[in-house]
Coordinates of C-alpha atoms in Angstrom, one line a residue:
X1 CA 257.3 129.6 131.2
X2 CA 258.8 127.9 127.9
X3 CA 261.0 125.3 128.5
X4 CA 264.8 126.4 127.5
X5 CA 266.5 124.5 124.9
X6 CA 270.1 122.5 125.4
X7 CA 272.3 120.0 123.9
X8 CA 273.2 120.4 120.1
X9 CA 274.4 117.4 119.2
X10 CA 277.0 116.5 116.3
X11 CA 273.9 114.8 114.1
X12 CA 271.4 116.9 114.9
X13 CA 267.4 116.3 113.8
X14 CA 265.2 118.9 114.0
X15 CA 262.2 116.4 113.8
X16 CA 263.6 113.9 116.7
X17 CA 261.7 115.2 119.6
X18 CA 263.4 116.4 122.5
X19 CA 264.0 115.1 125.8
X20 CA 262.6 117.0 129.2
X21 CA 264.9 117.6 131.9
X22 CA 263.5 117.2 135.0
X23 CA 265.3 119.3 137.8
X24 CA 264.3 118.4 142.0
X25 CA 265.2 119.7 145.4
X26 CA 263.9 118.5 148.2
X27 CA 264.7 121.1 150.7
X28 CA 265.8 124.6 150.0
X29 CA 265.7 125.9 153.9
X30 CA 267.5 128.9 154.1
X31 CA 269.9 128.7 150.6
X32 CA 269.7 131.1 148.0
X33 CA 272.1 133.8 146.3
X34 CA 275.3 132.7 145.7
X35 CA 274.7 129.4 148.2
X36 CA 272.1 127.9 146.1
X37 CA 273.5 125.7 143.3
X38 CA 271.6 123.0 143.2
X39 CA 269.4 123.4 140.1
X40 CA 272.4 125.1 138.0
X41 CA 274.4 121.8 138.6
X42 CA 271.7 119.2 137.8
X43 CA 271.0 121.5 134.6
X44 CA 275.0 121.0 133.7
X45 CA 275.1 117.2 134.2
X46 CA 272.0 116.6 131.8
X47 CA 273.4 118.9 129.3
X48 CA 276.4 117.0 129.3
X49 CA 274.9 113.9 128.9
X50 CA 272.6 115.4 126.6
X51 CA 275.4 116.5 123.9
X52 CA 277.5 112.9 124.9
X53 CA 274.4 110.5 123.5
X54 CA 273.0 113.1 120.5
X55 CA 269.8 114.0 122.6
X56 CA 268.2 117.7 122.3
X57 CA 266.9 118.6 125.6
X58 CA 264.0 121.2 127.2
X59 CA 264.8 122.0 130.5
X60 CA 261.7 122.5 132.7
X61 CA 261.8 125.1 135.6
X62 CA 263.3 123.1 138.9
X63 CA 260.7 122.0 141.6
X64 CA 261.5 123.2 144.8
X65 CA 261.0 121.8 148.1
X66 CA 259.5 119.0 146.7
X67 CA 258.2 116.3 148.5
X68 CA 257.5 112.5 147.5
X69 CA 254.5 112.6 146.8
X70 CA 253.2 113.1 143.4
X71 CA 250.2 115.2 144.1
X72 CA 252.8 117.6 145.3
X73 CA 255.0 117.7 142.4
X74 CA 252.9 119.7 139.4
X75 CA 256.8 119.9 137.3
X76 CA 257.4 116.4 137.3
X77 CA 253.6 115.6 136.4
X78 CA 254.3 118.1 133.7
X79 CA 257.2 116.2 132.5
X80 CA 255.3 112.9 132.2
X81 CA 252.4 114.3 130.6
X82 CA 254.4 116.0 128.3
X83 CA 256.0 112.2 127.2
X84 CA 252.1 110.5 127.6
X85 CA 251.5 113.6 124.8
X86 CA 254.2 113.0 122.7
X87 CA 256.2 116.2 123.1
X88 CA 259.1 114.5 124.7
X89 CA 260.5 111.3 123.8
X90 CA 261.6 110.7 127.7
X91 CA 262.4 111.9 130.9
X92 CA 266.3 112.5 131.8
X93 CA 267.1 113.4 135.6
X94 CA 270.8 114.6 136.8
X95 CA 270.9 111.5 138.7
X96 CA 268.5 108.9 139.6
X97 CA 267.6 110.2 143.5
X98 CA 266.4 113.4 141.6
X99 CA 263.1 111.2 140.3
X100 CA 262.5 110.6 143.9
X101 CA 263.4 108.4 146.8
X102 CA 260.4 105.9 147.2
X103 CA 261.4 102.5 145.1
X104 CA 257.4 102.2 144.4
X105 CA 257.0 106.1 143.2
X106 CA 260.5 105.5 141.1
X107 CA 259.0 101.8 139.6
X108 CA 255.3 103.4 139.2
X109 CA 256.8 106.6 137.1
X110 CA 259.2 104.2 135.0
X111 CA 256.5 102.1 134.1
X112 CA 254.0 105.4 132.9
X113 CA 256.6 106.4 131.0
X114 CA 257.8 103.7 129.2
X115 CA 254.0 102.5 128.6
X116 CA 253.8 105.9 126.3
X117 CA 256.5 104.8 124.6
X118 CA 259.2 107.1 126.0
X119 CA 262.2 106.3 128.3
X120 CA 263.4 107.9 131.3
X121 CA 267.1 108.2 131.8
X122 CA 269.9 109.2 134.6
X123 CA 272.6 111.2 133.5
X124 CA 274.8 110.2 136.3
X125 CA 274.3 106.3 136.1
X126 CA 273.8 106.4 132.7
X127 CA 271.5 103.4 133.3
X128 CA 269.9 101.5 130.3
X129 CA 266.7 99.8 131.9
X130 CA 266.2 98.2 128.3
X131 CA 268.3 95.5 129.4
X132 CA 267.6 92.9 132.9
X133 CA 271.2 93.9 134.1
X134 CA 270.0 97.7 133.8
X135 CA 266.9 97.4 135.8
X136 CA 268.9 95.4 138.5
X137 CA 271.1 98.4 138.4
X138 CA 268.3 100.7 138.4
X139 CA 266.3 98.8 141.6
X140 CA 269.5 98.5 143.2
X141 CA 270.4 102.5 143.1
X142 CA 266.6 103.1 144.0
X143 CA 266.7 100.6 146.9
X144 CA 270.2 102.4 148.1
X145 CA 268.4 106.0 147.8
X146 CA 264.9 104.8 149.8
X147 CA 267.5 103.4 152.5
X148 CA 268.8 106.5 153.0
X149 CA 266.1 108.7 153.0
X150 CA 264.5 106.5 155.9
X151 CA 268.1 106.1 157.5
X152 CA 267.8 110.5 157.6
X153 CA 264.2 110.7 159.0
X154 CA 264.8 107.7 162.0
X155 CA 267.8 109.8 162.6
X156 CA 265.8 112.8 162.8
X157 CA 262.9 111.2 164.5
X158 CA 265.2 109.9 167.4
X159 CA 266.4 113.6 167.9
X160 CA 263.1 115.0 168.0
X161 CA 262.4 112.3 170.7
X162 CA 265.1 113.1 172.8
X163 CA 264.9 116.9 172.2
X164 CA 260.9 116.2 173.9
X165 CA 262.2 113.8 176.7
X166 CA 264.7 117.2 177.6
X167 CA 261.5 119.4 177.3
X168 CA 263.2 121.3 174.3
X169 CA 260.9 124.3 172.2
X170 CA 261.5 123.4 169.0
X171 CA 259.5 125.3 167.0
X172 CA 260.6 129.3 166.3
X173 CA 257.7 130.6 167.1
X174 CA 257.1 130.9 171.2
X175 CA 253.5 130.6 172.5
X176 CA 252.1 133.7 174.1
X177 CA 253.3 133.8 177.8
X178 CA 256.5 132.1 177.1
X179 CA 259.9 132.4 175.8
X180 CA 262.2 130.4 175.2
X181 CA 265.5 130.0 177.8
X182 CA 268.6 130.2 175.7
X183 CA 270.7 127.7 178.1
X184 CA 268.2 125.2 178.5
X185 CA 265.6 125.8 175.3
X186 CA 262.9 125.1 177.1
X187 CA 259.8 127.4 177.7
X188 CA 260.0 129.8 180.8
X189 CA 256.7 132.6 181.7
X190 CA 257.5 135.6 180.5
X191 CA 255.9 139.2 181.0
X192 CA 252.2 138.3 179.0
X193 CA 251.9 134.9 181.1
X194 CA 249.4 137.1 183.2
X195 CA 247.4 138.0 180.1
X196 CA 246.7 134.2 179.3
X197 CA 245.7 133.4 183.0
X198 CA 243.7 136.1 182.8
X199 CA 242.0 136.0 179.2
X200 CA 241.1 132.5 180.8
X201 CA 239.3 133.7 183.7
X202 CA 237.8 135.9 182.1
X203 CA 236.4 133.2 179.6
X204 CA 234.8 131.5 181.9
X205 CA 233.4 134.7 183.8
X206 CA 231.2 135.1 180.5
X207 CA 233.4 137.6 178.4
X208 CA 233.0 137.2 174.6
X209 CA 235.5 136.1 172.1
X210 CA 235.6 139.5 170.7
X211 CA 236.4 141.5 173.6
X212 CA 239.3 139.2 174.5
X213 CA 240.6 139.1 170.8
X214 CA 240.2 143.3 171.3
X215 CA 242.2 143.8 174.4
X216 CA 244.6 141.1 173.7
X217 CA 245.1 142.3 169.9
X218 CA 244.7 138.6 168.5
X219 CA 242.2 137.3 165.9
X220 CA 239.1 135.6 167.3
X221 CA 240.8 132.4 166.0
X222 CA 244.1 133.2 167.3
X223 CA 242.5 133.7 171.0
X224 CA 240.1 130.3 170.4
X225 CA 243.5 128.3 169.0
X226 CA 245.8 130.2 172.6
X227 CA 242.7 128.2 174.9
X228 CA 243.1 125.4 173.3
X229 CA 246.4 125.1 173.5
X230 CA 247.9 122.4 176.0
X231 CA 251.2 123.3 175.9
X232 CA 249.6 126.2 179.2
X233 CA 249.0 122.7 181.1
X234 CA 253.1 122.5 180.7
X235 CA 253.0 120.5 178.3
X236 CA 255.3 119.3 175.2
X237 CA 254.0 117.5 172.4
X238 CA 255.7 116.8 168.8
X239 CA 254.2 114.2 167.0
X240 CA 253.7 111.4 169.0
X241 CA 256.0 112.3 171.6
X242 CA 255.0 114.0 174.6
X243 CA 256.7 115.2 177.5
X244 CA 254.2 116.0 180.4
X245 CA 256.0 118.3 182.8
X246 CA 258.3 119.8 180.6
X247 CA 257.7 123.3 181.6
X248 CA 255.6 125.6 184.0
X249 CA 252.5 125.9 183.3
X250 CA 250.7 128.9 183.1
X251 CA 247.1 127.1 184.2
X252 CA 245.6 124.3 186.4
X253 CA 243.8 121.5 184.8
X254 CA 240.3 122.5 186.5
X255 CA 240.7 125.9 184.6
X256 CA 241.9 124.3 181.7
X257 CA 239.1 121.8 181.1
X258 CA 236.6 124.3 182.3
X259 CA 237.6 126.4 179.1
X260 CA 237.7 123.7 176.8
X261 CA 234.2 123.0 178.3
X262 CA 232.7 126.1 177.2
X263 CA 234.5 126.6 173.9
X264 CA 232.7 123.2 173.1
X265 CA 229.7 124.7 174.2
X266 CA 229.7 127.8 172.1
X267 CA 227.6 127.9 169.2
X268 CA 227.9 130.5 166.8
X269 CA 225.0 132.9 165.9
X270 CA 222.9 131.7 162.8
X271 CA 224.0 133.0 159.3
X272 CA 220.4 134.7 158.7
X273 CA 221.3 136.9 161.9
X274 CA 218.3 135.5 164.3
X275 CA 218.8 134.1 167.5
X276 CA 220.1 130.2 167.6
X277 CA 217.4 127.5 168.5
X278 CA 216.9 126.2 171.5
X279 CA 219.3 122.3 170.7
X280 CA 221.5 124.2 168.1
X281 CA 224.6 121.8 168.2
X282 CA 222.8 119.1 170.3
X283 CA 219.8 117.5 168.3
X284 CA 221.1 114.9 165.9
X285 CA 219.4 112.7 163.4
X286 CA 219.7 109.2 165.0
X287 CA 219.5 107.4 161.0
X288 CA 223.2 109.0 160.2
X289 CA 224.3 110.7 163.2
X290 CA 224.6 114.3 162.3
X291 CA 223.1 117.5 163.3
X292 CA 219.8 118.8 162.5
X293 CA 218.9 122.0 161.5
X294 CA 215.8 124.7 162.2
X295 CA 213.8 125.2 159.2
X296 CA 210.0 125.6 158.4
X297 CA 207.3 122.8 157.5
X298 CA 204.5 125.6 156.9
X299 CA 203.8 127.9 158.9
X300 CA 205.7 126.4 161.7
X301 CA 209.6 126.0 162.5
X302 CA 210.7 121.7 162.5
X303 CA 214.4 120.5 163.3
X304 CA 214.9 118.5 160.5
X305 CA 218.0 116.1 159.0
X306 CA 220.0 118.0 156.0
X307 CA 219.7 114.2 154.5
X308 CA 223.5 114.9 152.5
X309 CA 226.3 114.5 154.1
X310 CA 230.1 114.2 152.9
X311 CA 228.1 112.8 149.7
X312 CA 226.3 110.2 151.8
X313 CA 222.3 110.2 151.7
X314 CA 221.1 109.9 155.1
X315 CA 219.2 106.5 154.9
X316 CA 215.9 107.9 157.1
X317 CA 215.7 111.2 157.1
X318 CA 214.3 112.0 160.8
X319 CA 211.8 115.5 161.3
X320 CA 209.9 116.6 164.7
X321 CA 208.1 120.2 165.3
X322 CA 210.4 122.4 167.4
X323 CA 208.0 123.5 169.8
X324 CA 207.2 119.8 170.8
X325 CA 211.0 118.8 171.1
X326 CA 212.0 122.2 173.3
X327 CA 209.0 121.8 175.7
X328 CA 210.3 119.2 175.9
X329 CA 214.0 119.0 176.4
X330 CA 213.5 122.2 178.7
X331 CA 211.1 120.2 181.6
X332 CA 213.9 117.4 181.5
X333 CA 216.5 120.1 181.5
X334 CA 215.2 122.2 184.7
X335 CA 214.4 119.1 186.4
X336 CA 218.1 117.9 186.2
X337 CA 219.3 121.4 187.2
X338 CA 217.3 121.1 190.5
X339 CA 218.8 117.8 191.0
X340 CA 222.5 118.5 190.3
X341 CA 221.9 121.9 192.8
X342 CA 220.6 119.7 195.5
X343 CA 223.8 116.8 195.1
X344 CA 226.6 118.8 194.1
X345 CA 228.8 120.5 196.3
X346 CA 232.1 122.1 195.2
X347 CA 235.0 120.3 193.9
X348 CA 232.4 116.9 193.9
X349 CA 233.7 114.9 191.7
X350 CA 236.5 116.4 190.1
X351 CA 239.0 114.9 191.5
X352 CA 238.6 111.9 191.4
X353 CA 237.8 112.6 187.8
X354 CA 241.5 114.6 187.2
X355 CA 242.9 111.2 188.9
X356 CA 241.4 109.1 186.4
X357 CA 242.5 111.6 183.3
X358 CA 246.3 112.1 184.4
X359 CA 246.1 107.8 184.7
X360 CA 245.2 107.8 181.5
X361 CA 247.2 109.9 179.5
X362 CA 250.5 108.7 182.3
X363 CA 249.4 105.1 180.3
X364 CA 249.7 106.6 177.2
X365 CA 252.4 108.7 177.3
X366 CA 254.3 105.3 178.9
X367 CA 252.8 103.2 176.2
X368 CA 254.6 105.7 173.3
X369 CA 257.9 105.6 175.3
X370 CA 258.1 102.1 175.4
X371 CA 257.1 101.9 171.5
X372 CA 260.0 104.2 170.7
X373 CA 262.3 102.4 172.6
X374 CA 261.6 98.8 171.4
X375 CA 261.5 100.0 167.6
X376 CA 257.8 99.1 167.5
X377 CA 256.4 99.7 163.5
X378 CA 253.9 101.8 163.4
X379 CA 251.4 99.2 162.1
X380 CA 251.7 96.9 165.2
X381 CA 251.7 100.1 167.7
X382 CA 248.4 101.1 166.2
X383 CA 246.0 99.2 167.9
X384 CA 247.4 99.8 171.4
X385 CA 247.9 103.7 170.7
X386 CA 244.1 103.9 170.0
X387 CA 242.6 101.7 173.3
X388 CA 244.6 104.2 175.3
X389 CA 243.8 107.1 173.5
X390 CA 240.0 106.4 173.5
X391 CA 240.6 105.7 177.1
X392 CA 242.4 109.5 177.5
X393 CA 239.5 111.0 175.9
X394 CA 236.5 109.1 177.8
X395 CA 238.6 110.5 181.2
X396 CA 238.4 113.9 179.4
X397 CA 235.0 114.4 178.2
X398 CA 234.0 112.6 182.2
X399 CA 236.1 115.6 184.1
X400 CA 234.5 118.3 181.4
X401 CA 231.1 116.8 182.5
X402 CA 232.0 117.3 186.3
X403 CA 233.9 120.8 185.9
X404 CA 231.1 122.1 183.3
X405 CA 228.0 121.2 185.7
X406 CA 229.8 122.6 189.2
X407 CA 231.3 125.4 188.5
X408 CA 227.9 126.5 186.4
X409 CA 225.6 126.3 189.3
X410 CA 226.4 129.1 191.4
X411 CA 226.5 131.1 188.7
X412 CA 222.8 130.2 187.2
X413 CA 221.2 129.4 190.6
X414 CA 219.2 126.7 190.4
X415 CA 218.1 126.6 186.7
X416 CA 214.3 127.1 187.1
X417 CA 214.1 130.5 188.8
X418 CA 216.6 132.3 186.6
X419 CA 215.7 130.5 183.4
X420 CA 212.9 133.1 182.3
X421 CA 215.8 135.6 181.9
X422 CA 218.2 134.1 179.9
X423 CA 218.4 134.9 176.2
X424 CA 218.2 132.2 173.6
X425 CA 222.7 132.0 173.4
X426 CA 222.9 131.0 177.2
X427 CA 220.1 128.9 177.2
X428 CA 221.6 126.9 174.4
X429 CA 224.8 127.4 176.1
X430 CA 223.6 126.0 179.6
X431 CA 222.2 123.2 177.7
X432 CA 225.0 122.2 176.3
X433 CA 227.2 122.2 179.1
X434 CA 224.5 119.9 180.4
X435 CA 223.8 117.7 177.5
X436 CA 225.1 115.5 175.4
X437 CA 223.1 114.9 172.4
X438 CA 219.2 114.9 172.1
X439 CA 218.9 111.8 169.5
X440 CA 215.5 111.9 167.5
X441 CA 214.5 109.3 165.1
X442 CA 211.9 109.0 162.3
X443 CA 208.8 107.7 162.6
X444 CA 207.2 108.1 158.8
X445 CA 205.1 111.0 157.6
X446 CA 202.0 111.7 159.4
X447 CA 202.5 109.4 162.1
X448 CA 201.5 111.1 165.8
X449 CA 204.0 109.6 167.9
X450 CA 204.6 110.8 171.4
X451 CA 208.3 113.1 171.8
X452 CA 209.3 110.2 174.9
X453 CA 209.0 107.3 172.2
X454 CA 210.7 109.4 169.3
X455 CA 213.5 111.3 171.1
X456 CA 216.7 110.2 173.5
X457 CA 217.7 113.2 175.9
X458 CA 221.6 112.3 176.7
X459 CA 222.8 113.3 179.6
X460 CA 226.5 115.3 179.5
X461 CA 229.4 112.5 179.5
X462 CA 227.0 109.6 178.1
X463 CA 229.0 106.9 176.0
X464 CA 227.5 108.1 172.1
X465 CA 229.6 107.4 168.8
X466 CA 229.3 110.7 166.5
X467 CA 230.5 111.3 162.7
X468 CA 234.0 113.3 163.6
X469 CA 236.4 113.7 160.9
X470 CA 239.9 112.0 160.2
X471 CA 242.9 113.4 158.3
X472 CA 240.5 116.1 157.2
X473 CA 237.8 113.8 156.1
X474 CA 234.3 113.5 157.4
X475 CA 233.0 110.1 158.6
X476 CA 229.8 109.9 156.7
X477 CA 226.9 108.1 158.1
X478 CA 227.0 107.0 161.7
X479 CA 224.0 105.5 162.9
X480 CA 223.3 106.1 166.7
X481 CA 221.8 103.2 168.8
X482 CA 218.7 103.7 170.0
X483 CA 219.0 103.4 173.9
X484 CA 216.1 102.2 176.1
X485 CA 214.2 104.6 177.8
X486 CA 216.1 103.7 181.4
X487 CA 219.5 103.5 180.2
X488 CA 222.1 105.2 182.6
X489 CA 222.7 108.1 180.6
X490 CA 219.1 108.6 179.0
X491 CA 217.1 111.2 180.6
X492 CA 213.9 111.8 181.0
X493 CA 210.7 114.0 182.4
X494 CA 210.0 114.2 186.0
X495 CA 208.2 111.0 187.6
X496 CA 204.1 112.3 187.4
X497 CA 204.4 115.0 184.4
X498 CA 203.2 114.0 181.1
X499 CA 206.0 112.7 178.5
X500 CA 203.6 114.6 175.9

C-alpha cells in the first residue's frame, strides 16, 4: 500500500524529502464503524502540524493493536527503515505516547533515528530534542506515559487477583462441562459434565484418542488439551494466581493424575508406519540428555543419539544394539512387575502421596498470595516461586508413580504371564508407566562392554534432570549423572541372572 501524501506547505520543495507519519493504537477491542476514530484523528493532528512547520508528509497505514514490543510493530520498523534509507527525513507521531510507552523503547528509537540523520517529532508537544531543555521535556513526557501504562496494568492485575480470590470465569469461552453462573460468574456443571467424567474413565479403561475425539466430536488435540485441563480438579488459575476450590469439580485427583499418567505415557506411532521400539520415549543419551532414536548399524537395528540438538552437538554421541538393551530392560522390567504385584495393595501409597501434593501446592498458592499482598517485585519473588514449584512437581510426578503402578496391576496381572501377548504400543506403554528413563552412555567404538556397566534402568519417580523447554525454547545439552549401580532409584536384573 503507497503511503498517502499530506501537508502542502506555503514554500513548498519538491526535492526536500518528506516526513512519515507514524499512526498507533494499542487496543482496538470491540470499536469500529462509526466508533473508531482513532487513526483519522492522529492523521489530522500531524497534518496540521505538517502544513504549521512547512513539512510534506507520507502517512503510513495505522498499526493496530500494537504492542510494545518492536518485533511486533512491522509499520513503525517500516517507518524507521524508511529514515535509515533516506526516504524520509524523520519520523512525526500525533503525540509522543503514540511512539510507545516504554522510556527505553522511546530513547532506543530516538537514538536510531537521529543516528541516520533524521529527526523524530511530536505534533502535540511540538518538542525540539535538539536542544537539552527539549530532551528534558521529551524524558519527562516519556517518563509520565511509562507511569501510566504500569499505573493501568497494576490496576488491572489487582482486578484479576481479586476476580480469582472470588473464583470468577473470566475468560468467554466456558470449558466443556461447565457454564458460567450469571449471578456469581463462577463455573457450575452443566449437561456435558457426564461426558468429561466419562471420556476420563474411559481413558484409562484403554480407549484410544480417536474414538473419544469421534464420539465427543472434538479434535484429538482438543480431547488431549480437555484431560489436561486442571480447571476439572476445580480449579482457577490466571497467571499466577490461583484459586484452588473455586468451583466443583468434575473429577477426583486419583482420576486426574491417573490420566495425566497415561497421556505421559503415550507414544505416538513411528512416522515410517511400523510398530514403536521397545524404550521409545524412555532411552536417552546420558552425554546431552535427550532421546535416542531406532535406526540401523548394518544389518541390525541400534538406539543411537541424533548428536544435534536445538543447534547444540551432543559432546559423546552414545550407541548400543537394540536387542542387547531390550533383553535387557525387559528381565529388569518383569522382575519389578512381580515385585510391585506381591507389595502393593490398593490405594498403597496414594494417599499419603495426594497429602504431600495438596501440601505442596497449599505452600505455593500461600506463598503467591502473600507476594501479591506485600507488593513483592517479581525479581525478588523468583527464587521462592521456583523452590515451591519444583517442590509441587516432585509431589506430582511421586503420586503419578504410585497411581500409574496400582491401578495398572490388576489390569496386566502380574507382568510376566500376560507379557507374551501384548503388542509392541502397550509394552512400551507398560514400561513407561513403570520407568523413568533408561540412561545409556558411550563407551567408544568397538569396545564390548557389558549392558549393566553401560546402561542406568530408572525406576518411575527417580530424581533425573532432563532438557525440557522454556518460553518455547529448548534447553540444549543436559548431561545426566551417571548413578552407581545401587542407587535408590537405579534398577537392576534379578540377584543370580546374568547382567549380560
Amino acid at each position: 500500500m503507497k503511503p498517502k501524501c499530506y501537508g502542502l506547505p506555503l514554500q513548498y520543495n519538491p526535492r526536500v524529502r518528506p516526513v512519515v507519519g507514524y499512526l498507533r493504537v494499542s487496543h482496538v477491542g470491540a470499536r469500529g464503524g462509526d466508533r473508531f476514530h482513532s487513526p483519522a484523528n492522529q492523521a489530522a493532528e500531524i497534518e496540521a502540524w505538517a502544513r504549521s512547520h512547512g513539512h510534506r508528509v507520507e502517512m503510513l497505514p495505522p498499526e493496530l493493536d500494537a504492542k510494545g514490543s518492536d518485533s511486533e510493530r512491522p509499520i513503525f520498523r517500516r517507518a524507521v527503515e524508511g529514515v535509515k534509507a533516506g526516504e524520509y527525513s524523520g519520523v512525526v507521531v500525533a503525540y509522543l505516547s503514540r511512539a510507545g510507552r516504554d522510556l527505553r523503547l522511546m530513547l532506543d528509537l530516538w537514538d536510531e533515528v537521529e543516528a541516520a540523520g533524521g529527526a523524530v517529532y511530536s505534533a502535540r508537544e511540538d518538542i525540539d530534542a535538539s536542544t537539552a531543555s527539549g530532551r528534558l521535556h521529551r524524558n519527562l513526557l516519556a517518563s509520565i506515559a511509562q507511569h501510566e501504562l504500569e499505573e493501568r496494568r497494576d490496576g488491572f492485575e489487582r482486578a484479576r487477583r481479586s476476580a480469582v480470590a472470588r473464583g470468577i470465569w473470566q475468560r468467554r469461552q466456558t470449558p466443556r462441562g461447565y457454564r458460567r453462573d450469571e449471578t456469581t460468574r463462577r463455573l457450575v456443571p452443566d449437561s456435558n459434565a457426564d461426558s468429561v467424567r466419562t471420556a476420563a474413565r474411559d481413558f484409562l479403561a484403554g480407549e484410544t484418542m480417536l474414538a473419544l475425539s469421534e464420539r465427543l466430536r472434538m479434535t484429538p488435540s482438543g480431547v488431549r488439551g480437555m484431560l489436561r485441563n486442571r480447571v476439572y480438579l476445580g480449579e482457577l488459575r490466571v497467571g499466577q494466581h490461583l484459586k484452588e476450590a473455586a468451583h466443583e469439580p468434575l473429577l477426583d485427583r486419583e482420576t486426574f493424575e491417573a490420566v495425566q499418567a497415561r497421556l505421559d505415557s503415550m507414544v505416538r506411532p513411528a512416522r515410517n508406519g511400523r510398530a514403536p521400539a521397545l524404550l521409545a520415549g524412555l532411552i536417552r543419551c546420558a552425554s546431552c540428555g535427550h532421546v535416542m532414536t531406532r535406526g540401523r548399524s548394518g544389518a541390525d537395528p541400534v538406539y543411537t543419539c541424533p548428536t544435534h540438538h536445538s543447534g547444540e552437538p551432543c559432546p559423546a554421541p552414545a550407541s548400543i544394539a537394540c536387542s542387547r538393551l531390550d533383553s535387557y530392560v525387559e528381565r529388569i522390567a518383569l522382575a519389578e512387575l512381580a515385585h510391585l504385584k506381591v507389595t502393593a495393595s490398593a490405594g498403597d501409597g496414594i494417599g499419603s502421596a495426594q497429602q504431600v501434593l495438596a501440601d505442596a501446592e497449599r505452600e505455593l498458592a500461600g506463598y503467591l498470595e502473600a507476594v501479591d499482598v506485600a507488593g513483592i517485585g517479581p525479581a525478588d519473588a523468583a527464587k521462592g516461586m521456583s523452590i515451591r514449584r519444583e517442590r509441587v512437581d516432585r509431589a506430582r510426578e511421586q503420586l503419578r508413580a504410585e497411581i500409574a503402578r496400582t491401578p495398572a496391576l490388576p489390569r496386566i496381572g502380574g507382568g510376566a504371564e500376560i507379557w507374551p501377548d501384548l503388542d509392541p504400543h502397550e509394552r512400551n506403554e507398560l514400561l513407561r508407566n513403570l520407568l523413568a528413563a533408561v540412561v545409556v552412555r558411550p563407551v567408544g567404538r568397538g569396545r564390548k562392554v557389558p549392558v549393566a556397566d553401560r546402561a542406568r534402568v530408572l525406576r518411575y519417580g527417580a530424581a533425573i534432570r532432563l532438557p525440557g523447554r522454556s518460553a518455547g525454547r529448548a534447553a540444549g545439552i543436559v548431561a545426566i549423572p551417571w548413578p552407581e549401580a545401587d542407587h535408590v532409584g537405579v534398577l537392576g536384573v534379578p540377584a543370580g541372572e546374568d547382567a549380560l
